[in-house]
Amino acid sequence: MEKFTKLTETAVPLPVENIDTDQIIPARFLKATDKKGFGDNVFRDWRFNKDGSKNADFVLNNDAYSGPILVAGDNFGCGSSREHAAWALAGYGFKVVVSSFFADIFKGNALNNGILPVMVTSDYLKSLLKTIKENPKTKVTIDLEEQVIDSEVGQQSFDIDPYKKVCMINGYDDIDYLLSKKETIETFEKERKIAV
Amino acid sequence: MAGKTLFDKVWDDHIVDTVANGPQILYIDKHLIHEVTSPQAFAELEERGIPVARPDQIVATADHNTPTVDQHLPIQDTLSRNQLKKLTENCEKHGITLYGLGHEYNGIVHVIAPELGVTQPGMTMVCGDSHTSTHGAFGTIAFGIGTSQVAQVFASQCLLLTKPKKLRVSVNGELKKGVLPKDVILYIISQIGTNAGTGYFCEYAGNVFEDMSMEGRMTVCNMSIEMGARGGMIAPDETTFSYIEGRKFAPKAAEWDQKVAYWKTLPTDADAKFDKEYHFDAADIAPMVTYGTNPGMGIKVSGRIPDKEDENLEKSLEYMGFQKGESLIGKTINYVFIGSCTNSRIEDFRIAANYVKGKQKAAHVNAWLVPGSQQVAKQLVEEGLDHVFIEAGFALRQPGCSACLAMNDDKIPRGEYCVSTSNRNFEGRQGQGARTILASPLMAAATAVEGKIIDITKSLN
C-alpha cells in the first residue's frame, strides 16, 4: 500500500448525497478477477450518456475540475460491500474523499487501499463544495499526521482510527499485522470453551 | 456490572487480542465466499506466498454472476465464465468446499448457509457481500466485508475491527393483515433513514420479531445494511432451534444439547444498555413501496410521495419518473421480480403462490421468479407451487442473485418499472436506467396479477 502523509491539491466537487457503490462502479463491471482497470469505469453511468457519449454536465467531464481529492455529499459509499468501488476511485487517481458522513464498509475498504476518508461537518462540506464550484483552482490541504483539513473555508480536524493512521502513514496493511499474531490466534482456538 | 447485550456476548467470546490504542482481533467462525469478491483476495495470498489458514471454515458458492436459465450449458459471457472457473480453481487448490453451479446445494450464499445449518447462533460470520447481515436472524454476528478483509480472513481466520456501537429497534403490537416482514423493515428504514445505523450493530426486539418465522427474521436482518448498520441480530429462541435441528451441518446428539444450552445464554440481559434505541408500534405499519432511489424512500402503498423542497428528492424523482405528492396506486408495471437474498425462500413463494393461485398474471407483465437455492427450487416442486406459478403465466427460473443486481443477463430495460422483492432501488441497480420499486412478495405477486400497483389491504378484507 502507498504511504500517505500530507497533500495540497485541487479537488473535484460532487454535491450528491447517498452516493452508493453501485454508482461508483456498476455491477456489470465486477466480472474481473484482478484489481486493474476499474478506474476507467468509475461513475460510469453518470459520466456517459445512453448513446455512449460523454455527459458534459458531469463534473469529471468538466476540464475545469481536477485533482486527487473528491468532495462528495453526505453518506458517501453506502450500499454494496464491493471493494471494486475503492479500486475504481484509486484507479482514477483519487487519494482522498471528503464528505460529512461515510458508510462503514466503504470507509474500511478505502483505508485498505490507501484512500483517506476525511469526515467534516455538514457546514464545512457545504462551504467547501460551494468554494470549489466557484473557483476550481481552490487548493485543499490534507494533513494526516496532524489530522487536519485546511482550505480557504477554514481549518478543521478529522478523526481516524489511530491504528489505521499508522498503517496509512507507513503503508502497512492488516495482513502483516494479523500474521504476526499467529500464535495468539492458535492459542485462542485451542482454549475456546465452545468450539465451532 | 451492567448486563450484556446479545451482540456483546457474541463479540466478547470472539476477541483474540486487543491492539493498544487500536482495534481488536476478532475470530471468525465461518467465512462464506462467492465468485465476485474472492478472486483478488486469493491473488493477494498468492503474491505473498501464504496459505489459507482454515479452509474447513470456509463455504463457497457461485451466485452473483450465474445465469438463471440453462445452467447445464456452458456460460456464454466470457468474463462470467472465467470468474466462475477461477472460483473452482481457487477452491480446489486450497481445499475449500464449493457448491458450484449445478450442485444440489448451490444457491445464493445467504440462502444456502442457513438452510444447510452452517449458520448457527453465537457465531461470527463474514462474507464479501453486504447482505451477510441476513445471518444475524440466528443471533449470529454476521457482516459484509471488502476483498482486503476476505484476504485477511483467508490468511488468519481473524479480522481487525473496532467494536461498533449498539442500537436496538423494538417493534411491538399486532401487525395488520397483509403486512409482511419486508414491510416491517422497509417501514423502519423509511422512518429512521439510510444512515441511522452507520457505526452500529442493530438488535431487533419485540413481539413482532419474536412471532416471525426464521425466513421473516432473515428478511429483516438482511436489510440492516440499508439503514447503514453493519449487521442486525435477533435473539435465538425455540423458533431458531427448531429451524436448525436436523439440518446437514447442525450439531448432533450430545453436541446439540451442549450448543442449545449455550445458545440459551445469549439473549440480551434485562439490564443491558444500548447506545441508541427506536420504538415502533406494529399497528402503524402497512404494506410498503419505495418511490425513490434509496431504500429509505419508502411510503405506505396507500400514501403519497413527500412534497417538499429537496434537491436529492428531486433528483430521485426525475430518475424514477414520479411527481411529488403523487400516489403510486394504479401505476402500470411491466416487470415483477420475486427473488434475491431478501425474499427468495420457500415462505416467500408460498405467500406469492397463495395470492396467485387460480389467477392469471396480467398479459403485459414479465414476472420472474428466482428461487434462492436449488433446495428452495426443489421444495417449490414438492409443494406443487411450480404449477401454480406456471399456470398463472410466471417464469420460474433457476437459482441465483439474478435481477437484484443485474450482473448476469437478468436486466430490467431502461425506463421500465420493476416491482421487486430485492433490497436496493439504487439508480441502475437492476439494469441501466431501470426503475426499481421495492416491495414484499405479496405486493409483487399482486402487481403481477393486476399489472399495476394496488392497495393490497383492500383486496384482503
XYZ file of C-alpha atoms in Angstrom:
657
model
C 0.000 0.000 0.000
C 1.203 3.509 -0.840
C 2.184 5.747 2.076
C 0.088 8.826 2.834
C 1.224 11.767 4.927
C 0.148 15.144 3.547
C -1.035 16.645 0.278
C -2.105 20.043 -1.046
C -4.078 19.771 -4.274
C -7.153 20.897 -6.157
C -10.406 18.990 -5.656
C -13.441 17.741 -7.560
C -16.892 18.693 -6.174
C -19.710 16.127 -6.364
C -22.576 17.505 -4.275
C -24.819 14.416 -4.362
C -25.966 12.716 -1.162
C -26.106 8.943 -0.575
C -23.705 8.067 -3.389
C -23.861 4.276 -3.320
C -21.194 1.874 -4.517
C -23.437 0.829 -7.437
C -22.977 4.393 -8.775
C -19.236 4.368 -8.103
C -18.880 1.109 -10.022
C -21.934 -0.605 -11.548
C -22.242 -4.382 -11.034
C -21.742 -5.211 -14.693
C -18.085 -4.192 -14.306
C -17.427 -6.599 -11.431
C -16.525 -9.572 -13.577
C -12.768 -9.045 -13.483
C -10.530 -11.303 -11.408
C -7.816 -8.704 -10.789
C -7.830 -5.128 -9.477
C -6.802 -3.374 -12.666
C -8.822 -1.132 -14.961
C -11.697 -0.225 -12.620
C -10.729 3.465 -12.787
C -11.940 3.604 -16.404
C -15.469 2.823 -15.252
C -15.731 4.908 -12.095
C -19.157 6.660 -12.007
C -19.715 5.066 -15.412
C -23.444 5.739 -15.734
C -23.097 9.354 -14.625
C -20.077 10.038 -16.852
C -21.608 8.683 -20.040
C -24.942 9.187 -21.791
C -27.165 6.381 -23.074
C -25.508 6.578 -26.504
C -22.008 6.211 -25.015
C -21.087 9.887 -25.453
C -19.686 11.833 -22.507
C -22.212 13.552 -20.264
C -20.936 17.140 -20.406
C -22.859 18.031 -17.234
C -20.967 15.569 -15.055
C -18.110 17.077 -13.084
C -15.478 14.513 -14.112
C -16.078 15.550 -17.732
C -15.511 19.205 -16.943
C -11.854 20.061 -17.572
C -12.021 22.940 -15.112
C -12.151 20.477 -12.203
C -9.380 18.034 -11.436
C -7.255 16.715 -8.599
C -6.888 13.711 -6.309
C -9.440 14.944 -3.749
C -13.114 14.096 -4.237
C -15.529 16.218 -2.203
C -18.909 14.485 -2.062
C -22.312 14.724 -0.384
C -23.438 13.087 2.852
C -23.392 9.279 3.412
C -20.806 8.521 0.750
C -20.229 4.873 -0.219
C -23.434 3.300 1.077
C -24.743 0.009 -0.273
C -22.761 -2.939 -1.542
C -19.511 -4.048 0.120
C -17.725 -4.238 -3.235
C -14.130 -3.125 -2.760
C -14.158 -2.562 -6.518
C -15.559 0.893 -5.612
C -12.355 1.753 -3.768
C -10.250 0.263 -6.575
C -12.196 2.350 -9.106
C -11.655 5.591 -7.165
C -7.974 4.805 -6.589
C -7.581 3.725 -10.219
C -8.995 7.030 -11.389
C -6.462 8.838 -9.219
C -8.379 9.828 -6.089
C -6.380 9.699 -2.865
C -8.858 11.442 -0.552
C -12.646 11.584 -0.278
C -14.099 14.411 1.810
C -17.714 14.078 2.997
C -19.861 14.780 6.040
C -20.546 11.042 6.512
C -19.191 7.732 5.232
C -20.775 4.295 5.127
C -18.872 1.788 7.288
C -17.817 -0.839 4.785
C -16.688 1.728 2.231
C -14.631 3.533 4.862
C -12.760 0.323 5.698
C -12.265 -0.565 2.044
C -10.921 2.920 1.298
C -8.396 2.762 4.142
C -7.260 -0.673 2.981
C -6.493 0.802 -0.445
C -4.669 3.967 0.535
C -7.667 6.279 0.088
C -8.196 8.563 3.055
C -11.827 9.259 4.046
C -11.982 12.708 5.652
C -15.166 13.428 7.585
C -16.015 17.114 8.053
C -19.063 18.893 9.459
C -22.076 19.495 7.196
C -21.450 23.244 7.248
C -17.801 22.844 6.306
C -18.747 20.481 3.488
C -21.361 22.872 2.170
C -18.929 25.817 2.130
C -16.141 23.738 0.625
C -18.377 22.450 -2.184
C -19.511 25.993 -2.943
C -15.980 27.401 -2.888
C -14.569 24.715 -5.174
C -17.519 25.022 -7.540
C -16.955 28.762 -7.856
C -13.184 28.506 -8.029
C -11.895 25.184 -9.378
C -8.324 26.270 -8.580
C -9.055 26.168 -4.831
C -6.339 24.227 -3.036
C -7.174 21.861 -0.195
C -4.570 20.545 2.229
C -4.998 17.189 3.930
C -2.500 16.566 6.698
C -2.852 13.039 8.055
C -0.210 13.343 10.751
C -1.932 16.397 12.223
C -5.412 15.088 11.247
C -6.332 18.442 9.761
C -8.066 19.593 6.590
C -7.225 23.136 5.568
C -8.662 25.334 2.834
C -9.875 28.886 2.411
C -13.096 27.713 4.077
C -11.076 27.174 7.235
C -9.304 24.524 9.197
C -10.969 21.504 10.719
C -9.631 18.410 12.426
C -10.845 14.963 11.430
C -10.937 11.580 13.172
C -9.157 8.438 12.135
C -8.625 5.178 13.975
C -5.082 5.507 15.489
C -4.101 2.065 14.208
C -5.313 2.861 10.687
C -3.422 6.153 10.798
C -0.161 4.329 11.483
C -0.959 1.923 8.628
C -1.652 4.767 6.181
C 1.445 6.767 7.122
C 3.722 3.739 6.846
C 1.955 1.895 4.050
C 1.332 -1.190 6.269
C -1.680 -3.421 5.957
C -3.714 -5.646 8.261
C -2.479 -8.950 6.858
C 1.092 -8.246 8.018
C -0.185 -7.475 11.493
C -2.502 -10.495 11.713
C 0.217 -12.872 10.532
C 2.463 -11.587 13.308
C -0.226 -12.729 15.779
C -0.409 -16.306 14.523
C 0.494 -17.901 17.870
C -2.009 -15.815 19.815
C -4.726 -16.829 17.359
C -3.848 -20.511 17.641
C -3.902 -20.326 21.423
C -7.349 -18.723 21.248
C -8.588 -21.573 19.051
C -7.287 -24.217 21.475
C -8.677 -22.589 24.595
C -12.181 -21.797 23.386
C -14.972 -23.130 25.569
C -17.427 -23.537 22.715
C -15.635 -24.696 19.629
C -17.267 -24.339 16.266
C -21.699 -4.534 36.377
C -24.281 -3.699 33.750
C -25.716 -6.559 31.777
C -24.603 -7.510 28.314
C -26.432 -7.407 25.040
C -26.678 -10.346 22.656
C -24.127 -8.556 20.492
C -21.727 -8.008 23.440
C -21.869 -11.652 24.408
C -21.060 -12.979 20.962
C -18.451 -10.300 20.250
C -16.660 -10.739 23.594
C -16.498 -14.506 23.075
C -14.516 -13.938 19.878
C -11.891 -11.417 20.974
C -8.441 -12.893 20.411
C -6.492 -9.808 21.400
C -6.683 -6.019 21.575
C -4.197 -3.744 19.842
C -3.030 -0.970 22.187
C -4.968 2.204 21.242
C -6.383 0.323 18.322
C -8.829 -2.263 17.087
C -9.484 -5.755 18.377
C -8.617 -9.024 16.709
C -11.921 -10.789 16.210
C -12.016 -14.510 15.493
C -14.238 -15.534 12.579
C -16.048 -18.873 12.808
C -17.461 -19.117 9.300
C -16.369 -17.446 6.105
C -18.677 -17.573 3.094
C -17.262 -16.752 -0.306
C -18.550 -16.311 -3.861
C -17.088 -15.671 -7.285
C -17.179 -11.863 -7.387
C -15.367 -10.666 -4.270
C -12.905 -13.542 -3.738
C -10.533 -13.782 -6.752
C -8.455 -10.713 -5.846
C -8.173 -12.000 -2.261
C -6.829 -15.368 -3.414
C -4.404 -13.477 -5.682
C -3.257 -11.404 -2.702
C -2.351 -14.564 -0.772
C -0.523 -15.996 -3.715
C 1.511 -12.826 -4.178
C 2.589 -13.059 -0.554
C 3.105 -16.809 -0.690
C 0.847 -17.574 2.281
C -1.692 -20.416 2.630
C -5.399 -20.257 3.514
C -5.343 -20.694 7.292
C -8.602 -22.594 7.899
C -10.095 -23.914 4.643
C -12.576 -26.113 6.562
C -14.251 -22.987 7.983
C -14.978 -21.619 4.505
C -18.013 -22.402 2.344
C -18.122 -21.296 -1.289
C -20.961 -20.904 -3.757
C -21.480 -19.346 -7.181
C -24.424 -16.949 -7.219
C -23.839 -13.315 -8.245
C -22.762 -13.874 -11.785
C -24.561 -17.084 -12.750
C -27.282 -17.456 -15.396
C -30.800 -18.363 -14.230
C -31.686 -20.313 -17.368
C -29.912 -23.280 -18.960
C -27.446 -23.679 -16.106
C -26.385 -27.033 -17.553
C -24.941 -25.299 -20.636
C -21.559 -23.526 -20.780
C -21.836 -19.873 -19.741
C -21.941 -17.587 -22.771
C -20.300 -14.497 -21.292
C -16.505 -14.956 -21.329
C -15.815 -12.815 -18.274
C -18.501 -14.539 -16.195
C -17.317 -17.967 -17.276
C -13.761 -17.034 -16.359
C -14.785 -15.734 -12.947
C -16.567 -18.997 -12.108
C -13.656 -21.040 -13.403
C -11.346 -19.035 -11.173
C -13.529 -19.776 -8.139
C -13.471 -23.512 -8.893
C -9.690 -23.488 -9.337
C -9.128 -21.499 -6.153
C -11.384 -23.769 -4.091
C -9.729 -26.919 -5.430
C -6.261 -25.537 -4.804
C -6.986 -24.527 -1.210
C -9.278 -27.416 -0.216
C -12.435 -25.308 0.170
C -15.936 -26.831 -0.119
C -17.652 -25.352 -3.177
C -21.333 -25.691 -4.002
C -20.907 -24.615 -7.589
C -23.382 -24.215 -10.396
C -25.487 -27.353 -10.773
C -24.688 -28.692 -7.274
C -27.741 -29.702 -5.246
C -26.736 -27.177 -2.548
C -25.971 -24.309 -4.926
C -27.747 -21.013 -4.451
C -27.485 -17.512 -3.043
C -24.866 -17.502 -0.310
C -27.278 -16.052 2.286
C -29.942 -18.624 1.473
C -27.785 -21.756 1.421
C -25.792 -21.255 4.631
C -28.896 -21.116 6.851
C -30.688 -23.953 5.042
C -27.634 -26.216 5.398
C -27.315 -25.423 9.099
C -23.946 -23.705 8.566
C -25.360 -20.585 10.213
C -25.760 -21.041 13.973
C -26.357 -18.755 16.957
C -23.380 -17.256 18.743
C -21.112 -17.487 15.720
C -19.169 -14.816 13.906
C -19.679 -14.999 10.150
C -18.388 -12.876 7.308
C -18.702 -12.742 3.544
C -17.633 -10.311 0.865
C -21.205 -9.178 0.492
C -23.040 -6.514 2.474
C -26.177 -8.653 2.898
C -24.273 -11.050 5.138
C -26.289 -9.279 7.835
C -29.018 -11.825 6.924
C -27.469 -14.473 9.199
C -27.992 -12.224 12.230
C -31.517 -13.675 12.276
C -29.987 -16.605 14.184
C -28.330 -14.465 16.858
C -25.111 -14.514 14.873
C -22.667 -11.639 14.401
C -22.640 -11.608 10.617
C -21.483 -8.772 8.415
C -20.208 -7.897 4.970
C -16.545 -7.252 4.314
C -14.394 -5.911 1.496
C -11.996 -8.039 -0.516
C -8.933 -6.924 1.505
C -10.711 -8.310 4.553
C -11.564 -11.514 2.687
C -7.806 -11.901 2.237
C -7.236 -11.174 5.943
C -9.660 -13.910 6.959
C -8.073 -16.305 4.475
C -4.669 -15.552 5.978
C -5.552 -15.580 9.673
C -9.236 -16.525 10.252
C -9.414 -13.139 12.015
C -10.233 -9.502 11.328
C -9.001 -6.281 12.891
C -12.089 -4.374 13.964
C -13.236 -1.635 16.269
C -16.324 -2.729 18.173
C -19.410 -0.968 16.776
C -21.921 0.816 18.985
C -25.209 -0.819 19.929
C -28.609 0.033 18.538
C -31.947 -1.576 19.339
C -35.074 -1.325 17.231
C -38.175 -2.580 19.022
C -41.484 -3.240 17.321
C -44.398 -4.348 19.466
C -48.087 -4.865 18.855
C -50.091 -6.659 16.220
C -49.280 -6.431 12.526
C -52.185 -5.749 10.201
C -53.309 -8.246 7.612
C -51.088 -8.194 4.527
C -48.114 -6.699 6.382
C -45.059 -8.902 5.934
C -41.528 -8.834 7.420
C -40.381 -6.940 4.296
C -42.894 -4.206 5.070
C -41.666 -4.045 8.669
C -38.056 -3.428 7.655
C -38.958 -1.047 4.801
C -41.100 0.877 7.272
C -38.270 1.064 9.835
C -35.798 2.325 7.227
C -38.310 4.862 5.894
C -38.646 6.221 9.431
C -35.021 6.342 10.558
C -33.190 6.785 7.233
C -30.386 5.084 5.356
C -27.574 6.103 7.686
C -29.215 5.884 11.119
C -27.459 2.589 11.717
C -23.996 3.533 10.466
C -21.410 2.718 13.126
C -23.856 0.448 14.943
C -24.790 -3.196 15.173
C -28.555 -3.473 15.492
C -30.689 -5.778 17.596
C -34.340 -6.217 16.627
C -36.545 -6.831 19.636
C -40.213 -7.031 20.496
C -43.046 -9.460 19.931
C -43.240 -8.724 16.195
C -39.807 -10.295 15.636
C -40.381 -12.998 18.256
C -43.502 -14.062 16.361
C -41.752 -14.149 12.980
C -40.556 -17.313 11.248
C -36.820 -17.668 10.576
C -37.474 -16.713 6.957
C -39.109 -13.484 8.092
C -36.300 -12.721 10.528
C -33.778 -13.243 7.737
C -35.652 -10.746 5.523
C -35.479 -8.165 8.308
C -31.813 -8.709 9.225
C -30.890 -8.809 5.524
C -31.829 -5.159 5.103
C -29.994 -3.888 8.217
C -27.250 -2.639 5.902
C -29.834 -0.479 4.088
C -30.093 1.657 7.214
C -26.315 1.716 7.419
C -25.916 -0.903 10.177
C -23.154 -3.388 9.557
C -25.388 -6.121 10.915
C -28.671 -6.878 12.636
C -29.419 -9.593 15.175
C -32.417 -11.314 16.698
C -32.130 -13.312 19.924
C -32.153 -17.068 19.325
C -35.208 -18.890 20.691
C -37.213 -22.074 20.136
C -38.095 -20.927 16.599
C -34.360 -20.675 15.862
C -33.514 -24.036 17.423
C -36.257 -25.944 15.652
C -35.236 -24.392 12.304
C -31.631 -25.561 12.744
C -32.270 -29.004 14.216
C -31.654 -31.826 11.779
C -30.074 -29.702 9.058
C -26.974 -31.017 7.330
C -24.351 -29.200 9.394
C -26.402 -28.765 12.569
C -24.838 -30.137 15.756
C -25.997 -33.666 16.562
C -26.678 -35.733 19.732
C -24.755 -34.573 22.832
C -23.221 -31.679 20.964
C -26.701 -30.426 20.094
C -27.714 -30.286 23.770
C -24.479 -28.548 24.700
C -24.900 -25.960 21.932
C -28.560 -25.274 22.713
C -27.648 -24.742 26.367
C -25.051 -22.180 25.248
C -27.397 -20.522 22.758
C -29.948 -20.043 25.538
C -27.449 -17.866 27.424
C -27.119 -15.433 24.513
C -30.230 -13.177 24.658
C -29.681 -9.630 25.907
C -29.748 -9.216 29.693
C -32.637 -7.194 31.083
C -30.300 -4.502 32.467
C -28.115 -4.177 29.344
C -27.742 -0.713 27.833
C -27.876 0.320 24.176
C -26.274 3.444 22.711
C -29.415 4.233 20.716
C -32.981 2.903 20.720
C -36.026 3.233 18.488
C -39.537 2.026 19.281
C -42.321 1.436 16.785
C -45.924 0.330 17.055
C -46.793 -2.592 14.775
C -50.234 -1.098 14.149
C -48.628 1.864 12.327
C -47.053 -0.390 9.681
C -48.748 -1.005 6.334
C -47.704 -2.684 3.066
C -44.841 -0.558 1.745
C -43.495 0.549 -1.632
C -40.455 2.668 -2.440
C -40.728 5.662 -4.763
C -37.108 6.820 -4.931
C -33.541 5.665 -5.396
C -32.577 4.510 -1.930
C -34.350 2.057 0.389
C -35.197 4.812 2.867
C -37.507 6.411 0.301
C -40.494 4.258 1.141
C -44.168 5.006 1.761
C -47.258 3.044 2.721
C -48.825 1.859 -0.511
C -51.862 3.983 0.319
C -49.654 7.022 0.948
C -48.239 9.780 -1.233
C -44.717 10.754 -2.273
C -43.486 13.553 0.007
C -43.999 17.057 -1.314
C -41.050 19.147 -0.106
C -38.175 21.238 -1.425
C -35.208 18.865 -1.553
C -32.594 18.590 -4.313
C -31.919 14.916 -3.623
C -35.634 14.076 -3.681
C -35.984 15.905 -6.991
C -33.010 14.076 -8.500
C -34.507 10.737 -7.401
C -37.990 11.521 -8.706
C -36.573 12.629 -12.038
C -34.855 9.261 -12.363
C -37.987 7.379 -11.298
C -40.355 9.445 -13.443
C -42.599 10.246 -10.477
C -44.033 13.533 -9.196
C -44.057 14.978 -5.696
C -47.303 14.371 -3.829
C -48.279 11.536 -6.158
C -49.753 8.136 -5.157
C -48.275 5.003 -6.731
C -51.592 3.162 -6.774
C -52.670 2.438 -10.331
C -49.185 2.820 -11.845
C -48.729 0.384 -14.719
C -45.878 -2.054 -14.118
C -44.282 -4.251 -16.793
C -41.760 -6.167 -14.677
C -42.048 -8.098 -11.428
C -39.110 -9.833 -9.749
C -39.547 -12.220 -6.830
C -36.120 -13.311 -5.666
C -32.822 -12.144 -4.043
C -31.273 -12.908 -0.650
C -34.036 -10.768 0.870
C -37.092 -12.693 -0.346
C -36.371 -15.944 -2.196
C -37.028 -18.506 0.482
C -39.832 -21.056 0.464
C -42.088 -18.952 2.667
C -41.850 -16.048 0.209
C -43.000 -18.279 -2.650
C -45.778 -19.769 -0.534
C -47.103 -16.283 0.151
C -46.919 -15.327 -3.521
C -48.476 -18.634 -4.639
C -51.298 -18.282 -2.168
C -52.277 -14.988 -3.807
C -51.651 -16.098 -7.371
C -53.488 -19.439 -7.156
C -56.324 -19.590 -9.661
C -55.441 -16.193 -11.143
C -53.501 -15.152 -14.233
C -50.731 -12.618 -14.450
C -51.580 -9.517 -16.475
C -50.652 -10.015 -20.134
C -48.147 -7.137 -20.277
C -46.192 -8.176 -17.167
C -42.913 -10.080 -17.269
C -42.942 -11.927 -13.955
C -39.648 -13.542 -12.957
C -39.453 -15.926 -10.033
C -35.932 -16.804 -8.981
C -35.639 -19.231 -6.052
C -32.779 -18.576 -3.651
C -31.319 -22.057 -3.921
C -31.613 -25.484 -5.501
C -33.190 -26.650 -2.240
C -35.872 -23.943 -2.454
C -36.444 -24.836 -6.115
C -36.864 -28.495 -5.135
C -39.286 -27.627 -2.363
C -41.352 -25.490 -4.757
C -41.884 -28.571 -6.885
C -42.585 -30.839 -3.898
C -45.289 -28.460 -2.707
C -46.725 -28.070 -6.202
C -46.131 -24.327 -6.202
C -44.359 -24.531 -9.554
C -47.693 -25.493 -11.162
C -49.479 -22.578 -9.537
C -46.951 -20.122 -10.949
C -46.588 -21.668 -14.363
C -50.366 -21.885 -14.825
C -50.582 -18.220 -13.875
C -48.002 -17.316 -16.542
C -44.988 -16.620 -14.310
C -41.490 -17.542 -15.469
C -39.825 -19.829 -12.951
C -36.073 -19.562 -13.355
C -33.033 -21.234 -11.767
C -31.400 -20.035 -8.522
C -29.030 -17.070 -8.249
C -28.809 -13.370 -7.392
C -30.296 -12.545 -10.793
C -32.088 -9.239 -11.314
C -31.313 -7.998 -7.807
C -28.030 -6.623 -9.104
C -28.287 -7.472 -12.809
C -24.749 -8.763 -13.113
C -25.923 -11.567 -15.361
C -28.383 -11.215 -18.259
C -31.417 -10.726 -15.982
C -31.717 -6.975 -16.520
C -34.729 -4.691 -16.415
C -34.764 -2.499 -19.554
C -34.115 1.251 -19.399
C -37.031 3.311 -18.189
C -39.120 0.299 -17.129
C -40.564 -0.074 -13.630
C -39.931 -3.273 -11.728
C -41.769 -4.163 -8.540
C -39.039 -6.151 -6.872
C -38.667 -8.128 -3.652
C -34.940 -7.343 -3.600
C -33.158 -4.914 -1.307
C -31.874 -1.948 -3.321
C -33.585 0.575 -5.554
C -30.391 2.435 -6.461
C -30.126 4.024 -9.898
C -29.274 1.344 -12.439
C -29.194 -1.435 -9.853
C -31.458 -3.741 -11.891
C -30.059 -2.624 -15.236
C -29.014 0.709 -16.743
C -31.898 3.134 -16.442
C -34.131 0.553 -14.704
C -36.580 1.883 -12.105
C -36.969 -0.290 -9.017
C -39.902 -0.272 -6.616
C -39.102 -2.379 -3.549
C -41.971 -4.331 -2.009
C -42.968 -7.582 -0.289
C -43.570 -10.869 -2.141
C -47.308 -10.372 -1.622
C -47.249 -6.888 -3.173
C -45.083 -8.218 -6.007
C -47.465 -11.105 -6.706
C -50.469 -8.768 -6.652
C -48.714 -6.366 -9.036
C -48.012 -9.204 -11.469
C -51.666 -10.261 -11.459
C -53.154 -6.771 -11.667
C -50.498 -5.307 -13.977
C -50.376 -2.248 -11.770
C -49.743 -1.287 -8.172
C -52.764 -1.872 -5.950
C -53.571 -1.341 -2.301
C -53.346 -4.961 -1.237
C -55.087 -4.324 2.075
C -58.340 -3.626 0.207
C -58.369 -6.973 -1.584
C -57.570 -8.961 1.549
C -60.629 -7.886 3.526
